[in-house]
Coordinates of C-alpha atoms and ligand atoms in Angstrom, one line a residue:
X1 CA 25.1 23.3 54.9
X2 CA 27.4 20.3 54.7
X3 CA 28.3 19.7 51.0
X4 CA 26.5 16.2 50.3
X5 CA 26.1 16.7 46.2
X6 CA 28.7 13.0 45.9
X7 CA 25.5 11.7 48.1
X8 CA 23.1 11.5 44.7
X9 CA 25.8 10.2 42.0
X10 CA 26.6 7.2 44.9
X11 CA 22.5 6.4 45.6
X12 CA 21.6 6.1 41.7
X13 CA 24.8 3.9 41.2
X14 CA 23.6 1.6 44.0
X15 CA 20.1 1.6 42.4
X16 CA 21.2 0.8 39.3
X17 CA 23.7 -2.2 40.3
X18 CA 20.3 -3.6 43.0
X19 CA 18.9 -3.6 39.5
X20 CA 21.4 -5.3 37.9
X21 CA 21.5 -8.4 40.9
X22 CA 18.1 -8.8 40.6
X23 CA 18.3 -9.1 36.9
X24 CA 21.4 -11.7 36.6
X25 CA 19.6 -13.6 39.8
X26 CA 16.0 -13.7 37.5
X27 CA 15.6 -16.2 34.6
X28 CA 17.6 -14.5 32.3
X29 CA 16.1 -14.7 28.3
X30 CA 18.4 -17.2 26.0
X31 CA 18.0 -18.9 23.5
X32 CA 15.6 -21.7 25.1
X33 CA 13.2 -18.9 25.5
X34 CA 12.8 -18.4 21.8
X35 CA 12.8 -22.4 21.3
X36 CA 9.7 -22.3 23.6
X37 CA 8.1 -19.4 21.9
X38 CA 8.5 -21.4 18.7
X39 CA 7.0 -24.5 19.7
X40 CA 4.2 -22.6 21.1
X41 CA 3.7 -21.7 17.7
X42 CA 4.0 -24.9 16.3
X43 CA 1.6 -26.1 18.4
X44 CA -1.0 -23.6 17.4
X45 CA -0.6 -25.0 13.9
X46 CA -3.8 -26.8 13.2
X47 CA -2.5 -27.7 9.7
X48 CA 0.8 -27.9 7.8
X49 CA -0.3 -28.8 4.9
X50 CA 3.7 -30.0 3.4
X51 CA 4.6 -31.3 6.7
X52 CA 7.3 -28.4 7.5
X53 CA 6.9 -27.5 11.1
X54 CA 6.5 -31.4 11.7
X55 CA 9.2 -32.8 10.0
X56 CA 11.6 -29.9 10.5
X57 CA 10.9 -28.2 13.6
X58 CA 12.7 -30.5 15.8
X59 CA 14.0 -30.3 19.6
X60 CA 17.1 -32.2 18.2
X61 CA 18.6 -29.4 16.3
X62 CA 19.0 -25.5 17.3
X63 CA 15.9 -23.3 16.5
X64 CA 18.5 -21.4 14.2
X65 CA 18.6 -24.6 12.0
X66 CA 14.9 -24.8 11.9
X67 CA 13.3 -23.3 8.1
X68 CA 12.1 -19.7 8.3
X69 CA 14.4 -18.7 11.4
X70 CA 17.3 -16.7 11.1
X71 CA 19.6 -16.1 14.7
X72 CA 21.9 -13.3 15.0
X73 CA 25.5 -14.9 14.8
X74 CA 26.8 -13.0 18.1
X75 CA 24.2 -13.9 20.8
X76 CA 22.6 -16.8 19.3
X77 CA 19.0 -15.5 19.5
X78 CA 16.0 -15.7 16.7
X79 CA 16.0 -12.3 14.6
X80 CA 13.4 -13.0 11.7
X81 CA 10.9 -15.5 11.2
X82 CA 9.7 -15.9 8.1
X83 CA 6.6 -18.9 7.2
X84 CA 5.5 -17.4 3.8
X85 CA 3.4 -19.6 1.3
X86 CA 3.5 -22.6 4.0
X87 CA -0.5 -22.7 4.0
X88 CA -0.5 -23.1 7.4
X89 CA -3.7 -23.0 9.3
X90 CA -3.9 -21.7 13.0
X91 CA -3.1 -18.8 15.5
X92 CA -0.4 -16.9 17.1
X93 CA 0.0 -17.9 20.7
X94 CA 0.9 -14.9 23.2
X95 CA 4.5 -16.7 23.3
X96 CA 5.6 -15.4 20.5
X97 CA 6.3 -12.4 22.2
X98 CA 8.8 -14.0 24.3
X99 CA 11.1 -13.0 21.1
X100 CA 12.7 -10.3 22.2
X101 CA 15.1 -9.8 19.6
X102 CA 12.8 -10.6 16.3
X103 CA 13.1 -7.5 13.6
X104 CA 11.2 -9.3 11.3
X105 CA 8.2 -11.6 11.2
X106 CA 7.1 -12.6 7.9
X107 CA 4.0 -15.2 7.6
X108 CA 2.2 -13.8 4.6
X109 CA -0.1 -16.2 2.3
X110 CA -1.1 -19.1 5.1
X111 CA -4.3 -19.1 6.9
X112 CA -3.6 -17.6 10.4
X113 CA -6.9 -16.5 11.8
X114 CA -8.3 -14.7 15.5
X115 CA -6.5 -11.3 16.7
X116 CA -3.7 -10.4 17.6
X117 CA -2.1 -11.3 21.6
X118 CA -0.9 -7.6 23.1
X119 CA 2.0 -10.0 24.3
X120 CA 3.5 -9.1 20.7
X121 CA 4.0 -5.7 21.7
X122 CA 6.9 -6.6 23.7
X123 CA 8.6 -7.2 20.7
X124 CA 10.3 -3.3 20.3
X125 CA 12.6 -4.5 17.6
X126 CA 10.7 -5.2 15.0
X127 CA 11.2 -3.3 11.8
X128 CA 9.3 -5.6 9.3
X129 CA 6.0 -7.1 9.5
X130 CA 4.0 -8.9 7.0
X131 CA 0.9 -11.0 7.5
X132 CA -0.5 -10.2 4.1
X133 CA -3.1 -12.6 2.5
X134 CA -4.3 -14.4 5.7
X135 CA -7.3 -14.6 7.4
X136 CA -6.5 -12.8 10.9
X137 CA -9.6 -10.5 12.5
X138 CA -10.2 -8.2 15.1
X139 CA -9.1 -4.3 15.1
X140 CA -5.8 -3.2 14.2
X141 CA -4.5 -2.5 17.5
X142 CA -3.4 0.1 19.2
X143 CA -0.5 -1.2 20.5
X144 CA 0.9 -1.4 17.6
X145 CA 3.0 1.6 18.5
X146 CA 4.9 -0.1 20.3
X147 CA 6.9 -1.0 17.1
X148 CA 9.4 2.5 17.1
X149 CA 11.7 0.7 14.8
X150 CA 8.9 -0.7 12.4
X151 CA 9.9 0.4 8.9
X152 CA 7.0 -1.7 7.1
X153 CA 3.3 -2.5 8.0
X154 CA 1.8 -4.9 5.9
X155 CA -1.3 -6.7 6.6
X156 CA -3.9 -6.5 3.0
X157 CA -6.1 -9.5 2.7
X158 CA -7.5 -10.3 5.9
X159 CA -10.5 -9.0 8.0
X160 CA -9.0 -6.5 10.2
X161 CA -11.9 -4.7 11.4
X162 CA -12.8 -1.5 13.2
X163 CA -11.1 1.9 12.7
X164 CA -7.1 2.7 11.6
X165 CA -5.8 3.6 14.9
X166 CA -4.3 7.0 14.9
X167 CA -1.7 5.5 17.4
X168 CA -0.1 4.1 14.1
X169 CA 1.1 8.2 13.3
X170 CA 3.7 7.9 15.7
X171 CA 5.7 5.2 13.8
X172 CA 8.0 7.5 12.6
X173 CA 10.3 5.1 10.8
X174 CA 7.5 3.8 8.6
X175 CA 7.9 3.5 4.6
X176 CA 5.6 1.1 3.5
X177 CA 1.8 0.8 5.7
X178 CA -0.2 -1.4 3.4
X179 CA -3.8 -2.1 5.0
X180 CA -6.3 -2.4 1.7
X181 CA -8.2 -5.1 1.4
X182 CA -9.8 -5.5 5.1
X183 CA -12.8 -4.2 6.3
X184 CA -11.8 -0.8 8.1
X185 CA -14.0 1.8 8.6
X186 CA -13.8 5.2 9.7
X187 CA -11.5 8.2 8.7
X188 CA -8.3 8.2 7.6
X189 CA -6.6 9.4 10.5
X190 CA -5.2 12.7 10.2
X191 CA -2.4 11.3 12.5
X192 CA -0.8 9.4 9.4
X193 CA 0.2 12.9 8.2
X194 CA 3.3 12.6 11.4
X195 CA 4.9 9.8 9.3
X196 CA 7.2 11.5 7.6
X197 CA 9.1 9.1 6.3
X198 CA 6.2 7.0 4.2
X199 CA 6.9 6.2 0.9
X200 CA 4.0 3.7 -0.4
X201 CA 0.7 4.3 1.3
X202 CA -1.8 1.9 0.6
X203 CA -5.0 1.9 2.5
X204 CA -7.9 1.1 -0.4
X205 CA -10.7 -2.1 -0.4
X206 CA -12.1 -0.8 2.4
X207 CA -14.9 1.1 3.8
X208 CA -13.6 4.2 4.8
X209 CA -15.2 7.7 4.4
X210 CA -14.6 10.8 4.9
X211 CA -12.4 13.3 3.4
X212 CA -8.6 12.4 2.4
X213 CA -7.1 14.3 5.1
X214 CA -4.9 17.6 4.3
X215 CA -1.9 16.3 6.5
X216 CA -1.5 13.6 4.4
X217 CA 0.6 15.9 2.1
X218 CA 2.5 16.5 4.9
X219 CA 4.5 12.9 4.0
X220 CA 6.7 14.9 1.2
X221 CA 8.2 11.2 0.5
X222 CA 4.9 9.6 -0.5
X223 CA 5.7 7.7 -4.1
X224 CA 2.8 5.7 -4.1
X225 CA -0.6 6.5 -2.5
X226 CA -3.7 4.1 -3.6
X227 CA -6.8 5.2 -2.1
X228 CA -9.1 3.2 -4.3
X229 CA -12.8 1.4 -3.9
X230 CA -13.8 2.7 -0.8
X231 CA -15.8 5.7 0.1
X232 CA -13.9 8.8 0.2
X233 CA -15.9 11.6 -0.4
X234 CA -15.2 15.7 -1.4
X235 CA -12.6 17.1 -3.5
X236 CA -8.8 16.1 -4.8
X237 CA -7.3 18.5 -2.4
X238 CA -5.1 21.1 -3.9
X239 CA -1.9 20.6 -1.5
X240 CA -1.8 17.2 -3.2
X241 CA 0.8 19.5 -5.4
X242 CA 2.9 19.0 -1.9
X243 CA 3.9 15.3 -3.1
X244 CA 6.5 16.3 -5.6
X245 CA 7.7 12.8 -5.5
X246 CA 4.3 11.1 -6.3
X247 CA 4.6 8.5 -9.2
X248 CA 1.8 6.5 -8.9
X249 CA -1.7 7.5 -7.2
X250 CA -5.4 5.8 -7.3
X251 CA -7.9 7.5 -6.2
X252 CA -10.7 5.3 -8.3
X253 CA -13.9 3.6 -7.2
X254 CA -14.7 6.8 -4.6
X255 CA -17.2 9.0 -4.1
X256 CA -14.8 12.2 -5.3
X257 CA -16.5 15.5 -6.4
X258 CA -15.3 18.3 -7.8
X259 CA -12.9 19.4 -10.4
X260 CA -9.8 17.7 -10.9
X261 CA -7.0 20.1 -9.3
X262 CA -4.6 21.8 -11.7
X263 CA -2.2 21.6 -9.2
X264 CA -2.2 18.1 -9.4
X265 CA -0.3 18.6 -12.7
X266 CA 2.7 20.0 -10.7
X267 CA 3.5 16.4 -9.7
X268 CA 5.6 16.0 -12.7
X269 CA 6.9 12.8 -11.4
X270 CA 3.3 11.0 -11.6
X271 CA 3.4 7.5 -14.0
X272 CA 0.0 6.2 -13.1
X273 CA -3.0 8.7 -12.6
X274 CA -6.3 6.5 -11.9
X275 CA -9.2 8.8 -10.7
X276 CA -11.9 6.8 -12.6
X277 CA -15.5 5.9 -11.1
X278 CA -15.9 8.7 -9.1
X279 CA -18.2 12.3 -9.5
X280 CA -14.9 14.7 -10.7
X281 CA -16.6 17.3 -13.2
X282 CA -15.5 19.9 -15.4
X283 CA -12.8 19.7 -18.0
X284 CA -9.8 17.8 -18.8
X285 CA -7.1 20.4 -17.7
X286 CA -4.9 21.9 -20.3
X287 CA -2.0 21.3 -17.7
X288 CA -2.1 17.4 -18.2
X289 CA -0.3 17.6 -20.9
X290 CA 3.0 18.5 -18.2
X291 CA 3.1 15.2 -16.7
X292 CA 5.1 13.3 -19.3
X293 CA 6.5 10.5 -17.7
X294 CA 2.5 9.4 -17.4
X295 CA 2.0 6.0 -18.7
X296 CA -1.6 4.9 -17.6
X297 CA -4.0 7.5 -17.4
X298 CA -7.4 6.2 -16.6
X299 CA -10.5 9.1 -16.0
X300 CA -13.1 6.8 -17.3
X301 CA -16.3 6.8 -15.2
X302 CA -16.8 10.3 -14.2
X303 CA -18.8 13.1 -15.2
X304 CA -15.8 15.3 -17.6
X305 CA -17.1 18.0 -19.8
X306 CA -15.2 20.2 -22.7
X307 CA -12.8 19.0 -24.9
X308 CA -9.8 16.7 -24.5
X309 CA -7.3 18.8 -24.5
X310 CA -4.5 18.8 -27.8
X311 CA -1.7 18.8 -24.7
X312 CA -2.7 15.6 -24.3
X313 CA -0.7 14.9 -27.7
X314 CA 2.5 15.9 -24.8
X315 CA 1.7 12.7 -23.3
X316 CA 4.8 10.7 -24.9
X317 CA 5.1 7.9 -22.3
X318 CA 1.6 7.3 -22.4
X319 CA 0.7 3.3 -22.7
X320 CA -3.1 3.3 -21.5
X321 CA -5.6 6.3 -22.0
X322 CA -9.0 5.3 -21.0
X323 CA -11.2 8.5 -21.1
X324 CA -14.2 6.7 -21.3
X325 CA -17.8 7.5 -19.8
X326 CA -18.0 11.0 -19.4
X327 CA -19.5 13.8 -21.1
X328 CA -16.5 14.8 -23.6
X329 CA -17.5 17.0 -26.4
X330 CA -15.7 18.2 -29.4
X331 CA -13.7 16.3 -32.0
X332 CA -10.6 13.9 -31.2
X333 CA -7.7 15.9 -31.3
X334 CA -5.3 15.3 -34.1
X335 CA -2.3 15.3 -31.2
X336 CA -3.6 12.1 -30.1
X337 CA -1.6 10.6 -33.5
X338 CA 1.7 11.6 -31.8
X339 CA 1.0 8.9 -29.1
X340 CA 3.8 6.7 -30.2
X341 CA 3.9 4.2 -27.4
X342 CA -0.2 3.8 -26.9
X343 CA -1.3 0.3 -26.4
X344 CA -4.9 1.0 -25.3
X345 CA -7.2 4.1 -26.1
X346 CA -10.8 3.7 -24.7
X347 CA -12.4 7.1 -25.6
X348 CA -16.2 5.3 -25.9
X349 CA -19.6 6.7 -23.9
X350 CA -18.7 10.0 -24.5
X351 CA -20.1 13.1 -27.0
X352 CA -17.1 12.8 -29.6
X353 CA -17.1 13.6 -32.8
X354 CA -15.5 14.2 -36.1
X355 CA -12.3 13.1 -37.7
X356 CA -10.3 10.3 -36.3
X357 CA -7.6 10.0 -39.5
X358 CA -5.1 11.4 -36.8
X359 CA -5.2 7.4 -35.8
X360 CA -3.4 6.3 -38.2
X361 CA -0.2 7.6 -37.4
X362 CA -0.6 5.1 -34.1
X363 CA 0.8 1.2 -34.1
X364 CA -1.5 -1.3 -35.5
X365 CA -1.0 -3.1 -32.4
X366 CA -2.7 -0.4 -30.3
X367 CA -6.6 -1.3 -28.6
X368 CA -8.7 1.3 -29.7
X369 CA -11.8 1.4 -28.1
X370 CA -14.1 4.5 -29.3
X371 CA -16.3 3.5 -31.6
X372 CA -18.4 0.6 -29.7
X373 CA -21.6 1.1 -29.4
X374 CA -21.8 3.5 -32.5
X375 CA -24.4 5.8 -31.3
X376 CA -22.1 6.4 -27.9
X377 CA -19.9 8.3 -30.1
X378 CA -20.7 10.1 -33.5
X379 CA -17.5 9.8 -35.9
X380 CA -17.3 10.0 -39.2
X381 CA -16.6 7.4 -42.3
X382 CA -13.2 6.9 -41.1
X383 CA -14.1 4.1 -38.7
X384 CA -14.1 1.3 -41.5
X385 CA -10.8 1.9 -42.6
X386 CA -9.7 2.4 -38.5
X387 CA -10.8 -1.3 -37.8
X388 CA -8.6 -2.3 -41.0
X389 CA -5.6 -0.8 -39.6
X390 CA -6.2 -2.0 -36.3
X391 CA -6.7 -5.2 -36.3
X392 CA -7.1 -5.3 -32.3
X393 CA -10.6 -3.4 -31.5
X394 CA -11.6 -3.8 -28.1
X395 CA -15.5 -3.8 -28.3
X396 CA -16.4 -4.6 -24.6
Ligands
LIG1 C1 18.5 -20.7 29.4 O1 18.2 -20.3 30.7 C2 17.7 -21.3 31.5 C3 17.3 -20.7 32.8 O2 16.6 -19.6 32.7 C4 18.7 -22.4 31.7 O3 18.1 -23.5 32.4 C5 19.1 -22.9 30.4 O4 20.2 -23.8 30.5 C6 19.6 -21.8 29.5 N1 19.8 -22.3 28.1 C7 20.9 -22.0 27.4 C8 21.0 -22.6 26.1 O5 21.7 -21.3 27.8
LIG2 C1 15.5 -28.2 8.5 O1 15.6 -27.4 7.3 C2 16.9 -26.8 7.2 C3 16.9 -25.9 6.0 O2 16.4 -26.6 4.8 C4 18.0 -27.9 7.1 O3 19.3 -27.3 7.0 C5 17.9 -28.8 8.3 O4 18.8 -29.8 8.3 C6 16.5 -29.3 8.5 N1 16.4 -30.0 9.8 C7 15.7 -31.1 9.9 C8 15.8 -31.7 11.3 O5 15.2 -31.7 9.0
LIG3 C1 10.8 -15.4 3.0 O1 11.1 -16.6 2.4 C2 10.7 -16.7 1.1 C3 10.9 -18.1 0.6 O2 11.7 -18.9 1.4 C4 11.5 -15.7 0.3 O3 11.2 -15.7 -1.1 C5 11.3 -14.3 0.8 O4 12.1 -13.3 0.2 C6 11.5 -14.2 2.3 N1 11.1 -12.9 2.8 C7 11.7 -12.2 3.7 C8 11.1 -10.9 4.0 O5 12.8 -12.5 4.1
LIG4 C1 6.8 -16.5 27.4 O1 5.4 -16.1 27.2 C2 4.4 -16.9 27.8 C3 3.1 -16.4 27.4 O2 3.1 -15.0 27.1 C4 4.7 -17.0 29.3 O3 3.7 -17.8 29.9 C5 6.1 -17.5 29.5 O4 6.3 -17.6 30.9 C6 7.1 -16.6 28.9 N1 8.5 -16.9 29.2 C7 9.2 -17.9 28.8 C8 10.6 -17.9 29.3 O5 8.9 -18.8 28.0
LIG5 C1 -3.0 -16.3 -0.6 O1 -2.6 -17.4 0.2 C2 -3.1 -18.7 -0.3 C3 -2.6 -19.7 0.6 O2 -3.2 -19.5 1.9 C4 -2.5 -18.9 -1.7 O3 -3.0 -20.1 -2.3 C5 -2.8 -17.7 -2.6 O4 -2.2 -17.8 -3.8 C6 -2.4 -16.4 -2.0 N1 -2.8 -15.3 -2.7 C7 -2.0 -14.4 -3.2 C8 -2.6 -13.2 -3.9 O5 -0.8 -14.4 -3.0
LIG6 C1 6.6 -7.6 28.3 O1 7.7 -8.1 28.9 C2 7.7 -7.7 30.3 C3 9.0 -8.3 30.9 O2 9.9 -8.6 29.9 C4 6.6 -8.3 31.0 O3 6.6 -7.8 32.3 C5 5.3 -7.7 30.3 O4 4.2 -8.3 30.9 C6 5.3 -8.1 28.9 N1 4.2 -7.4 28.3 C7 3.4 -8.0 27.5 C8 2.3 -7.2 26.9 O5 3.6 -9.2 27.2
LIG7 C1 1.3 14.0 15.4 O1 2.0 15.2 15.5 C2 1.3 16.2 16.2 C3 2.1 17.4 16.2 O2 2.8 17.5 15.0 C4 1.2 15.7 17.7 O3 0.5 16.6 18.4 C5 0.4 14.4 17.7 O4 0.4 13.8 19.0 C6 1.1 13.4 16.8 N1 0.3 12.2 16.7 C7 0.8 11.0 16.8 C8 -0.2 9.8 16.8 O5 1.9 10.8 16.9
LIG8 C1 2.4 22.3 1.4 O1 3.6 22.9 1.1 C2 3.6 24.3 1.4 C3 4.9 24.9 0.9 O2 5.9 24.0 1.2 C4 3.4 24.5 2.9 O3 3.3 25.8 3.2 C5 2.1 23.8 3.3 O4 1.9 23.9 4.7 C6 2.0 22.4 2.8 N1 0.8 21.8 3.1 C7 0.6 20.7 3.7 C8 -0.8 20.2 3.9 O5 1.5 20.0 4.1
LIG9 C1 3.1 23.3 -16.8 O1 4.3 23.6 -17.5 C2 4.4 24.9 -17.9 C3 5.7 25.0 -18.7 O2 6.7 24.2 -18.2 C4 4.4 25.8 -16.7 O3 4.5 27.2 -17.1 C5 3.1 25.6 -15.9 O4 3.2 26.3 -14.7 C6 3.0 24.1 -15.6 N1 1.7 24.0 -14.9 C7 1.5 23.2 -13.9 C8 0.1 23.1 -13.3 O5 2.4 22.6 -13.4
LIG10 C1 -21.3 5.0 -17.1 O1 -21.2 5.7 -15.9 C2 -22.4 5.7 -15.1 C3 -22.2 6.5 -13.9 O2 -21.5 7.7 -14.1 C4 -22.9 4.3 -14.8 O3 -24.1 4.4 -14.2 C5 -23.0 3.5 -16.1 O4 -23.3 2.2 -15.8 C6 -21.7 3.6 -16.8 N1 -21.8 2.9 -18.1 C7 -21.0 1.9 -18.5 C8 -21.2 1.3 -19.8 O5 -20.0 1.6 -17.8
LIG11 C1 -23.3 15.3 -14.8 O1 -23.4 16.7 -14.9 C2 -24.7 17.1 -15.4 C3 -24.6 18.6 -15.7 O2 -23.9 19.3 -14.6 C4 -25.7 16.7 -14.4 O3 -27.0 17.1 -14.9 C5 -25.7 15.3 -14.2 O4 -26.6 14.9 -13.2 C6 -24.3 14.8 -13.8 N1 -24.2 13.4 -13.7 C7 -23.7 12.7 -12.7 C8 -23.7 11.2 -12.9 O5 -23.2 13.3 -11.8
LIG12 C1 3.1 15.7 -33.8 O1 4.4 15.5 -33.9 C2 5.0 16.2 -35.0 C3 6.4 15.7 -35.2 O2 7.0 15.5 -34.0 C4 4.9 17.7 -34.8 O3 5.4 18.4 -35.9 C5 3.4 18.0 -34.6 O4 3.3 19.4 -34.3 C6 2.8 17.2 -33.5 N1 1.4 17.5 -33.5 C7 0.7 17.8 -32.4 C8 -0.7 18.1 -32.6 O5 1.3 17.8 -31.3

């Protein structure tokens, strides 16, 4: 056997350069390409309300002079586009994908309606998109990961419809996906637990139902994960001790049963715990009284028994504590007086009773809102001389 191994090194080199002539001798992408992608856009512009596109968007200067576009210096093609608060009115033509070197397209707060052209999904670079507070419909799609460098997904306020595709879960550069406030239905897909890089997690003002699926405490980096008003259903889970990071989570306006997870307490980095309007029963854990960078705590709405706990007297950060509409029994516990930086206490709707002297210890600037309507609570004679020291009672 001859040796002929030089043979396959010499036929891939002659492939690739046959590649390369046919490429050069093809319409090569330049800037003109992007200059046609943008006054395709332009012309899907219905309205322009202040006149920019019109006025500024003209053939006698370079695209990269044109407001909102941003070229790279070196080869002189358009890198970010960015139309926010413009209140334009119209839709994205399939041109726009002609941008081959966009990273980021920003056109939040204008009126763009209709779905998305696939042609978009040629556009591999992007790392930022935002089409926040528009009106654009149709399902999220599932090209969408297409977008490996995409760093931030943020499209609340429109009328996305249909279910979050679990395509999104390969995205694995992704920090921020914001999606609440469209119309989405479904599950959350247990898919979002591959992105393990998210930070902020926002998927609430929806429909969806289900479960909140385990993997999503797979995403150690999670700060911020709002869930609220939409139908989620079962427990807290108890890996959500997994997000040791967590500083802010909503959960509220669910259908969430159960008892709240102690393990949730391990989170020591939480600032904002809203779990209100949902089913949670049983006590207020002891353990709350470990999360003392808390600032808002809201529980109101649910159906809490027992006691609030004296660790809640730990709470030194504490700014809002609305505990409101449950079952709570027992007296008010004197710790509650420690509270130096409370601005709002809502404890009404509840079984409370007894002394509330451990109130005045607390700034007469602080809301206090326990004693409205009186036969929701039971307290004692102190309540006079409370709304004399507290000049701001909030009686909703
Ligand atoms: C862009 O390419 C087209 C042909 O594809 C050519 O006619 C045009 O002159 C080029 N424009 C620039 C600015 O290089
Ligand atoms: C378009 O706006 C940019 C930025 O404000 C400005 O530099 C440019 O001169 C304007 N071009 C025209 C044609 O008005
Ligand atoms: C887009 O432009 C607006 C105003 O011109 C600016 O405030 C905003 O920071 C820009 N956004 C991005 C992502 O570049
Ligand atoms: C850009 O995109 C449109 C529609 O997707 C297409 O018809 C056009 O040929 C593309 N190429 C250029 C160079 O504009
Ligand atoms: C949404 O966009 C409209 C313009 O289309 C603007 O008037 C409104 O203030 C924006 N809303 C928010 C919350 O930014
Ligand atoms: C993406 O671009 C390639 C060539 O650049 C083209 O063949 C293909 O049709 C485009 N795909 C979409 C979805 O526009
Ligand atoms: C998520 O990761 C699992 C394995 O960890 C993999 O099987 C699955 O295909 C991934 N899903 C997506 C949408 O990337
Ligand atoms: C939570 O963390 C523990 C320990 O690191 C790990 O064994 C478990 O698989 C994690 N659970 C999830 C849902 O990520
Ligand atoms: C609360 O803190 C105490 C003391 O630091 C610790 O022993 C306990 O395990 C913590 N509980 C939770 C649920 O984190
Ligand atoms: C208290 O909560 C129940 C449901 O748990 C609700 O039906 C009722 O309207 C709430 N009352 C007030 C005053 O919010
Ligand atoms: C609250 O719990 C009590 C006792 O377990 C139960 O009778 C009641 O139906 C529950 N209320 C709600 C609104 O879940
Ligand atoms: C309130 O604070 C004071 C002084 O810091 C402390 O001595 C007392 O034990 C605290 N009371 C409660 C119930 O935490």
């Amino acid at each position: 056997m001859g040796n002929t191994s030089f043979l396959l090194p010499l036929m891939v080199f002659v492939a690739v350069l046959c590649n390369f002539v046919v490429a050069l001798s093809a319409e090569s992408p330049n800037i003109t390409t992007d200059q046609l992608a943008l006054l395709a856009l332009k012309a899907h512009v219905t309205h322009d309300p202040q006149n920019i596109l019109a006025t500024n968007w003209s053939t006698t200067t370079s695209v990269c002079n044109w407001i909102g576009v941003t070229c790279r210096s070196d080869h002189q093609r358009v890198v970010t586009l960015n139309l926010s608060d413009m209140g334009l009115i119209g839709t994205i033509p399939p041109h726009l994908g002609n941008l081959s070197f966009l990273t980021k397209l920003n056109i939040p707060n204008n009126n763009f309606q209709g779905s998305l052209p696939m042609e978009l999904a040629n556009l591999s670079s992007l790392q930022y998109i935002n089409f926040d507070n528009n009106s654009f419909s149709g399902e999220i799609p599932s090209w969408f990961d297409s977008f490996t460098q995409l760093q931030s997904l943020s499209l609340y306020g429109n009328n996305f419809f249909g279910v979050i595709p679990s395509s999104l879960g390969s995205l694995s550069n992704l920090k921020e996906l914001f999606l609440y406030d469209n119309d989405l239905k479904g599950h959350i897909p247990v898919a979002i637990g591959n992105l393990s890089n998210l930070k902020y997690l926002r998927l609430g003002q929806n429909q969806l139902s289900g479960r909140i699926p385990t993997s999503l405490f797979k995403c150690k980096e999670l700060e911020v994960l709002f869930l609220y008003d939409t139908a989620l259903e079962g427990s807290v889970p108890e890996e959500i001790e997994n997000l040791t990071r967590l500083s802010d989570l909503a959960l509220n306006g669910n259908d969430l049963t159960g008892r709240i997870p102690t393990s949730l307490f391990k989170c020591k980095e939480l600032q904002v715990l809203i779990l209100s309007s949902n089913a949670l029963e049983g006590s207020v854990p002891e353990e709350i009284g470990n999360l003392t960078r808390l600032s808002y705590l809201s529980l109101y709405r649910n159906n809490l028994t027992g006691e609030i706990p004296s660790a809640i007297g730990s709470l030194t950060s504490i700014i809002r504590l609305d505990l409101s509409n449950n079952s709570l029994t027992g007296e008010i516990p004197s710790a509650v007086g420690n509270l130096s930086s409370i601005q709002h206490i809502d404890f009404r709707i509840n079984n409370l009773a007894g002394i509330i002297s451990s109130f005045f210890s607390i700034s007469s600037n602080t809301c206090i809102s326990i004693r409205h309507p009186l036969k929701e609570n039971s307290f004692g004679i102190a309540t006079s001389s409370i709304l004399d020291e507290h000049p701001i009672i909030d009686i909703i």
